[in-house]
Amino acid sequence: MAGAGISTPSGIPDFRSPGSGLYDNLQQYNLPYAEAIFEINYFHHNPKPFFALAKELYPGNYQPNLSHYFIRLLHDKGQLLRMYTQNIDGLERMAGIPPKMLVEAHGTFATATCTMCRKEYNGEELRPDIMEGTVPKCPTCKGVIKPDIVFFGEELPPHFFRYLTDFPVADLLIIMGTSLEVEPFASLAGAVRGSVSRLLINRDLVGPFAWGLQRHNDIAELGDVVSGVKKLADALGWMQELEDLMARTTDRALKKNEE
Ligand code: APR
């Protein structure tokens, strides 16, 4: 289970870290309150703040970091059952984690839908408008096209409910870089069997780890997520493999960009 805290080492702000978090830096948009930027009713009232933010966050300017590559290595070693992520930055796919191994619970920029006629678009079709700061409009009906990010007030994508079969069979849960503040995603932390260890890699104790509801087999590795991941990779003897994987995949991405 991952949140924005695994992408701050890549240079993307998280939402709630005091001072640096996104919700502390939205004054320029004159929002009634910070979360409005991701609320569907506010979006229908005024989509401009969201699209201005989308320009900053749009996939393509950031690279995955060691945290993403660790999950990719778990997959390469046949140890990953599924990665449940709240993130919309697409760094999991960029690190080479196959989409079928991902549940992007809060949606993705990879696809978009017209808010009027529901026509579906590829996220790349919106890039020119978003980079120019214009609101993307549907050529068919002139409605506003919205990236398939899950806004507050919207349903989570149907594949989120894969947790009903994944979590009961998981034999380890790793929770990384999330405040566990947003439901229903946060409740997944309690969906593994009591006998299953839960490893929190995060700057601070969150969710059941903070409320004193820790289970006897819970483990919290507090501090920067990359150092926590390095400690785990070292303990597994995977550090060299992890660094080679990261170097190989980053080079390939750079070469692709140069082509
Ligand atoms: N190392 C370790 N922990 C970190 C790091 C880091 N480099 N950077 C941030 N964190 C921790 C923060 O301390 C915090 O506990 O990661 C957590 C990030 O929490 P949030 O900013 O609330 O992000 P997230 O949990 O992903 O938010 C959930 O809120 O607004 C919605 O839809 C949005 O998906 C998002 C959801």
Short mmCIF file of C-alpha atoms and ligand atoms in Angstrom, two decimals:
data_model
loop_
_atom_site.label_atom_id
_atom_site.label_comp_id
_atom_site.label_asym_id
_atom_site.label_seq_id
_atom_site.Cartn_x
_atom_site.Cartn_y
_atom_site.Cartn_z
CA MET A 1 0.00 0.00 0.00
CA ALA A 2 1.63 3.29 -1.07
CA GLY A 3 0.99 7.02 -0.95
CA ALA A 4 2.58 10.30 -2.00
CA GLY A 5 5.45 9.82 0.47
CA ILE A 6 7.13 7.33 -1.88
CA SER A 7 7.30 10.02 -4.60
CA THR A 8 8.67 12.96 -2.58
CA PRO A 9 12.23 11.58 -3.12
CA SER A 10 11.44 11.99 -6.86
CA GLY A 11 10.66 15.68 -6.30
CA ILE A 12 6.85 15.49 -6.22
CA PRO A 13 5.32 17.14 -3.12
CA ASP A 14 3.05 15.01 -0.99
CA PHE A 15 -0.28 16.38 0.27
CA ARG A 16 -0.06 16.82 4.03
CA SER A 17 3.58 17.23 5.11
CA PRO A 18 3.50 20.55 7.02
CA GLY A 19 4.94 23.37 4.87
CA SER A 20 6.02 21.33 1.84
CA GLY A 21 2.76 19.40 1.30
CA LEU A 22 0.55 20.41 -1.60
CA TYR A 23 -2.34 21.38 0.65
CA ASP A 24 -0.14 24.04 2.28
CA ASN A 25 0.78 25.55 -1.09
CA LEU A 26 -2.47 26.24 -2.97
CA GLN A 27 -3.02 29.85 -1.85
CA GLN A 28 -2.62 31.12 -5.45
CA TYR A 29 -5.82 29.30 -6.50
CA ASN A 30 -8.09 31.09 -3.97
CA LEU A 31 -9.81 27.84 -3.08
CA PRO A 32 -12.49 27.75 -0.33
CA TYR A 33 -10.31 25.02 1.25
CA ALA A 34 -7.34 22.98 -0.08
CA GLU A 35 -9.08 19.67 -0.86
CA ALA A 36 -11.55 21.55 -3.14
CA ILE A 37 -8.93 21.24 -5.87
CA PHE A 38 -9.75 17.52 -6.01
CA GLU A 39 -13.51 17.82 -5.38
CA ILE A 40 -15.82 16.95 -8.26
CA ASN A 41 -18.43 19.64 -7.46
CA TYR A 42 -15.79 22.36 -7.25
CA PHE A 43 -14.27 21.06 -10.52
CA HIS A 44 -17.63 21.51 -12.31
CA HIS A 45 -17.83 25.02 -10.81
CA ASN A 46 -14.24 25.94 -11.76
CA PRO A 47 -11.85 23.39 -13.37
CA LYS A 48 -8.99 25.91 -13.74
CA PRO A 49 -7.23 25.30 -10.39
CA PHE A 50 -7.14 21.54 -11.00
CA PHE A 51 -5.72 21.96 -14.52
CA ALA A 52 -3.12 24.45 -13.27
CA LEU A 53 -2.03 21.85 -10.72
CA ALA A 54 -2.19 19.07 -13.35
CA LYS A 55 0.39 21.05 -15.37
CA GLU A 56 2.79 20.79 -12.40
CA LEU A 57 2.09 17.12 -11.70
CA TYR A 58 1.65 15.83 -15.26
CA PRO A 59 3.61 12.59 -15.77
CA GLY A 60 6.84 12.94 -17.75
CA ASN A 61 8.87 15.37 -15.63
CA TYR A 62 9.76 13.00 -12.80
CA GLN A 63 11.63 9.70 -12.45
CA PRO A 64 10.81 6.79 -10.14
CA ASN A 65 13.09 6.39 -7.10
CA LEU A 66 14.46 3.43 -5.16
CA SER A 67 11.09 2.88 -3.42
CA HIS A 68 9.36 2.23 -6.77
CA TYR A 69 12.19 0.01 -7.98
CA PHE A 70 12.04 -2.04 -4.77
CA ILE A 71 8.41 -2.92 -5.54
CA ARG A 72 9.43 -3.71 -9.14
CA LEU A 73 12.16 -6.04 -7.76
CA LEU A 74 9.57 -7.76 -5.54
CA HIS A 75 7.58 -8.38 -8.73
CA ASP A 76 10.62 -9.59 -10.68
CA LYS A 77 11.26 -12.08 -7.86
CA GLY A 78 7.66 -13.31 -7.91
CA GLN A 79 7.03 -11.90 -4.43
CA LEU A 80 4.56 -9.12 -5.33
CA LEU A 81 0.88 -10.08 -5.10
CA ARG A 82 -0.33 -6.54 -5.95
CA MET A 83 0.65 -2.92 -5.39
CA TYR A 84 -2.19 -0.71 -4.17
CA THR A 85 -1.23 2.92 -4.77
CA GLN A 86 -3.02 6.22 -4.12
CA ASN A 87 -0.55 8.04 -6.36
CA ILE A 88 -1.47 9.57 -9.73
CA ASP A 89 2.11 10.32 -10.83
CA GLY A 90 2.47 7.12 -12.87
CA LEU A 91 5.92 6.40 -11.42
CA GLU A 92 4.96 2.79 -10.63
CA ARG A 93 4.39 2.05 -14.35
CA MET A 94 7.58 3.98 -15.24
CA ALA A 95 9.53 1.71 -12.86
CA GLY A 96 8.30 -1.23 -14.94
CA ILE A 97 5.64 -2.63 -12.62
CA PRO A 98 3.11 -4.22 -15.03
CA PRO A 99 -0.35 -2.53 -14.94
CA LYS A 100 -1.98 -5.89 -14.03
CA MET A 101 0.10 -5.86 -10.80
CA LEU A 102 -1.16 -2.36 -9.95
CA VAL A 103 -4.34 -1.04 -8.41
CA GLU A 104 -4.25 2.74 -8.98
CA ALA A 105 -6.99 3.34 -6.39
CA HIS A 106 -7.19 7.12 -6.98
CA GLY A 107 -7.10 6.81 -10.75
CA THR A 108 -4.55 7.91 -13.30
CA PHE A 109 -3.65 10.61 -15.84
CA ALA A 110 -3.15 7.84 -18.43
CA THR A 111 -6.79 8.12 -19.53
CA ALA A 112 -9.47 10.86 -19.46
CA THR A 113 -13.24 11.15 -19.92
CA CYS A 114 -15.49 13.93 -21.18
CA THR A 115 -17.64 15.13 -18.26
CA MET A 116 -20.61 15.69 -20.61
CA CYS A 117 -20.79 12.87 -23.19
CA ARG A 118 -18.49 10.41 -21.32
CA LYS A 119 -16.32 9.97 -24.44
CA GLU A 120 -12.99 8.38 -23.44
CA TYR A 121 -9.62 9.91 -24.31
CA ASN A 122 -5.97 8.95 -24.00
CA GLY A 123 -4.28 11.14 -21.35
CA GLU A 124 -1.65 12.19 -23.91
CA GLU A 125 -4.35 13.93 -25.98
CA LEU A 126 -4.84 16.42 -23.14
CA ARG A 127 -1.16 17.24 -22.69
CA PRO A 128 -0.99 20.19 -25.18
CA ASP A 129 -3.97 21.98 -23.61
CA ILE A 130 -2.79 21.31 -20.05
CA MET A 131 0.74 22.55 -20.81
CA GLU A 132 -0.71 25.68 -22.45
CA GLY A 133 -2.98 26.28 -19.45
CA THR A 134 -6.24 25.86 -21.39
CA VAL A 135 -9.11 23.68 -20.17
CA PRO A 136 -9.35 20.63 -22.49
CA LYS A 137 -12.70 20.56 -24.29
CA CYS A 138 -14.37 17.59 -26.01
CA PRO A 139 -14.44 18.21 -29.81
CA THR A 140 -17.65 16.16 -29.98
CA CYS A 141 -19.81 17.97 -27.41
CA LYS A 142 -17.61 20.87 -26.13
CA GLY A 143 -17.76 19.45 -22.58
CA VAL A 144 -14.74 19.65 -20.25
CA ILE A 145 -12.52 16.55 -20.46
CA LYS A 146 -11.34 15.37 -17.01
CA PRO A 147 -8.37 13.05 -16.43
CA ASP A 148 -9.51 9.77 -14.81
CA ILE A 149 -8.22 10.89 -11.40
CA VAL A 150 -10.64 9.93 -8.63
CA PHE A 151 -11.94 13.16 -7.11
CA PHE A 152 -13.48 13.43 -3.67
CA GLY A 153 -17.16 12.61 -4.29
CA GLU A 154 -16.40 10.07 -7.04
CA GLU A 155 -16.45 6.29 -6.94
CA LEU A 156 -13.11 4.44 -6.82
CA PRO A 157 -12.35 2.41 -9.97
CA PRO A 158 -13.94 -1.07 -9.99
CA HIS A 159 -10.51 -2.79 -9.82
CA PHE A 160 -10.04 -1.32 -6.32
CA PHE A 161 -12.37 -4.11 -5.15
CA ARG A 162 -9.70 -6.65 -6.12
CA TYR A 163 -8.65 -6.18 -2.49
CA LEU A 164 -11.52 -8.49 -1.54
CA THR A 165 -9.55 -11.41 -2.95
CA ASP A 166 -5.97 -10.09 -2.62
CA PHE A 167 -5.85 -9.07 1.05
CA PRO A 168 -7.18 -12.31 2.56
CA VAL A 169 -4.37 -14.29 0.89
CA ALA A 170 -1.51 -11.81 1.42
CA ASP A 171 1.23 -13.08 3.74
CA LEU A 172 2.92 -9.70 4.28
CA LEU A 173 1.64 -6.12 4.02
CA ILE A 174 4.09 -3.27 3.36
CA ILE A 175 2.66 0.24 3.89
CA MET A 176 4.86 3.00 2.47
CA GLY A 177 4.69 6.80 2.37
CA THR A 178 1.08 7.41 3.29
CA SER A 179 -0.75 9.22 6.09
CA LEU A 180 -3.61 6.67 5.86
CA GLU A 181 -6.01 9.64 6.12
CA VAL A 182 -8.23 8.92 3.14
CA GLU A 183 -10.95 6.28 3.03
CA PRO A 184 -11.75 3.71 1.80
CA PHE A 185 -8.07 3.15 0.87
CA ALA A 186 -6.81 3.59 4.46
CA SER A 187 -9.00 0.74 5.78
CA LEU A 188 -7.14 -1.74 3.59
CA ALA A 189 -4.46 -1.67 6.32
CA GLY A 190 -6.83 -3.72 8.50
CA ALA A 191 -7.88 -6.13 5.74
CA VAL A 192 -5.01 -8.62 6.12
CA ARG A 193 -5.33 -11.60 8.45
CA GLY A 194 -4.28 -11.11 12.09
CA SER A 195 -1.35 -13.52 11.60
CA VAL A 196 0.09 -11.37 8.77
CA SER A 197 2.88 -8.93 9.62
CA ARG A 198 2.37 -5.29 8.61
CA LEU A 199 5.55 -3.34 7.88
CA LEU A 200 5.18 0.47 7.94
CA ILE A 201 7.97 2.38 6.14
CA ASN A 202 7.12 6.03 6.77
CA ARG A 203 8.40 9.24 8.38
CA ASP A 204 5.88 8.90 11.21
CA LEU A 205 3.42 6.45 12.75
CA VAL A 206 0.07 6.60 10.93
CA GLY A 207 -3.33 4.86 10.96
CA PRO A 208 -3.53 1.82 13.29
CA PHE A 209 0.20 2.24 14.05
CA ALA A 210 -0.52 5.68 15.57
CA TRP A 211 -3.74 4.90 17.38
CA GLY A 212 -2.10 2.31 19.62
CA LEU A 213 -3.95 -0.38 17.65
CA GLN A 214 -0.68 -2.03 16.68
CA ARG A 215 -0.81 -5.79 16.37
CA HIS A 216 1.87 -7.97 18.03
CA ASN A 217 3.49 -8.65 14.63
CA ASP A 218 3.43 -5.06 13.28
CA ILE A 219 6.78 -3.43 12.52
CA ALA A 220 7.40 0.30 11.97
CA GLU A 221 10.59 1.47 10.19
CA LEU A 222 10.37 5.23 10.78
CA GLY A 223 12.39 7.78 8.79
CA ASP A 224 12.98 8.55 5.13
CA VAL A 225 11.32 6.01 2.87
CA VAL A 226 14.46 5.50 0.73
CA SER A 227 16.63 4.69 3.77
CA GLY A 228 13.91 2.35 5.05
CA VAL A 229 13.79 0.56 1.69
CA LYS A 230 17.61 0.37 1.59
CA LYS A 231 17.64 -1.22 5.06
CA LEU A 232 15.11 -3.85 3.94
CA ALA A 233 16.92 -4.51 0.63
CA ASP A 234 20.20 -4.89 2.53
CA ALA A 235 18.61 -7.31 5.00
CA LEU A 236 17.41 -9.33 1.99
CA GLY A 237 20.82 -9.17 0.25
CA TRP A 238 19.15 -7.47 -2.72
CA MET A 239 20.94 -4.09 -2.66
CA GLN A 240 23.24 -4.72 -5.64
CA GLU A 241 20.39 -6.16 -7.73
CA LEU A 242 18.20 -3.17 -6.79
CA GLU A 243 20.85 -0.65 -7.83
CA ASP A 244 21.53 -2.52 -11.11
CA LEU A 245 17.79 -2.65 -11.88
CA MET A 246 17.40 1.07 -11.20
CA ALA A 247 20.45 1.95 -13.36
CA ARG A 248 19.32 -0.33 -16.22
CA THR A 249 15.75 0.96 -16.28
CA THR A 250 16.75 4.63 -15.92
CA ASP A 251 19.32 4.31 -18.79
CA ARG A 252 16.68 2.67 -21.00
CA ALA A 253 14.26 5.53 -20.23
CA LEU A 254 16.94 8.15 -21.01
CA LYS A 255 17.85 6.42 -24.32
CA LYS A 256 14.13 6.30 -25.25
CA ASN A 257 13.90 10.03 -24.54
CA GLU A 258 16.92 10.73 -26.75
CA GLU A 259 15.44 8.78 -29.70
N1 APR B 1 10.01 9.38 3.59
C1 APR B 1 9.13 8.84 4.48
N2 APR B 1 7.86 9.30 4.65
C2 APR B 1 7.49 10.35 3.88
C3 APR B 1 8.34 10.97 2.94
C4 APR B 1 9.65 10.43 2.81
N3 APR B 1 10.53 10.94 1.91
N4 APR B 1 7.65 11.99 2.33
C5 APR B 1 6.42 12.01 2.90
N5 APR B 1 6.32 11.04 3.83
C6 APR B 1 5.15 10.67 4.63
C7 APR B 1 4.48 11.85 5.30
O1 APR B 1 5.05 12.04 6.59
C8 APR B 1 3.04 11.34 5.40
O2 APR B 1 2.87 10.48 6.52
O3 APR B 1 4.20 10.16 3.71
C9 APR B 1 2.88 10.50 4.12
C10 APR B 1 2.21 11.26 3.00
O4 APR B 1 0.87 11.50 3.40
P1 APR B 1 -0.06 12.43 2.49
O5 APR B 1 0.67 13.66 2.11
O6 APR B 1 -1.38 12.54 3.19
O7 APR B 1 -0.25 11.58 1.14
P2 APR B 1 -1.23 10.37 0.91
O8 APR B 1 -1.29 9.50 2.13
O9 APR B 1 -0.81 9.73 -0.36
O10 APR B 1 -2.67 11.09 0.68
C11 APR B 1 -3.75 10.25 0.41
O11 APR B 1 -5.10 12.17 -0.06
O12 APR B 1 -5.72 14.16 -1.10
C12 APR B 1 -5.76 12.81 -1.16
O13 APR B 1 -6.09 11.70 -3.18
C13 APR B 1 -5.09 12.29 -2.40
O14 APR B 1 -4.13 10.11 -2.76
C14 APR B 1 -4.12 11.24 -1.89
C15 APR B 1 -4.69 10.91 -0.53
#
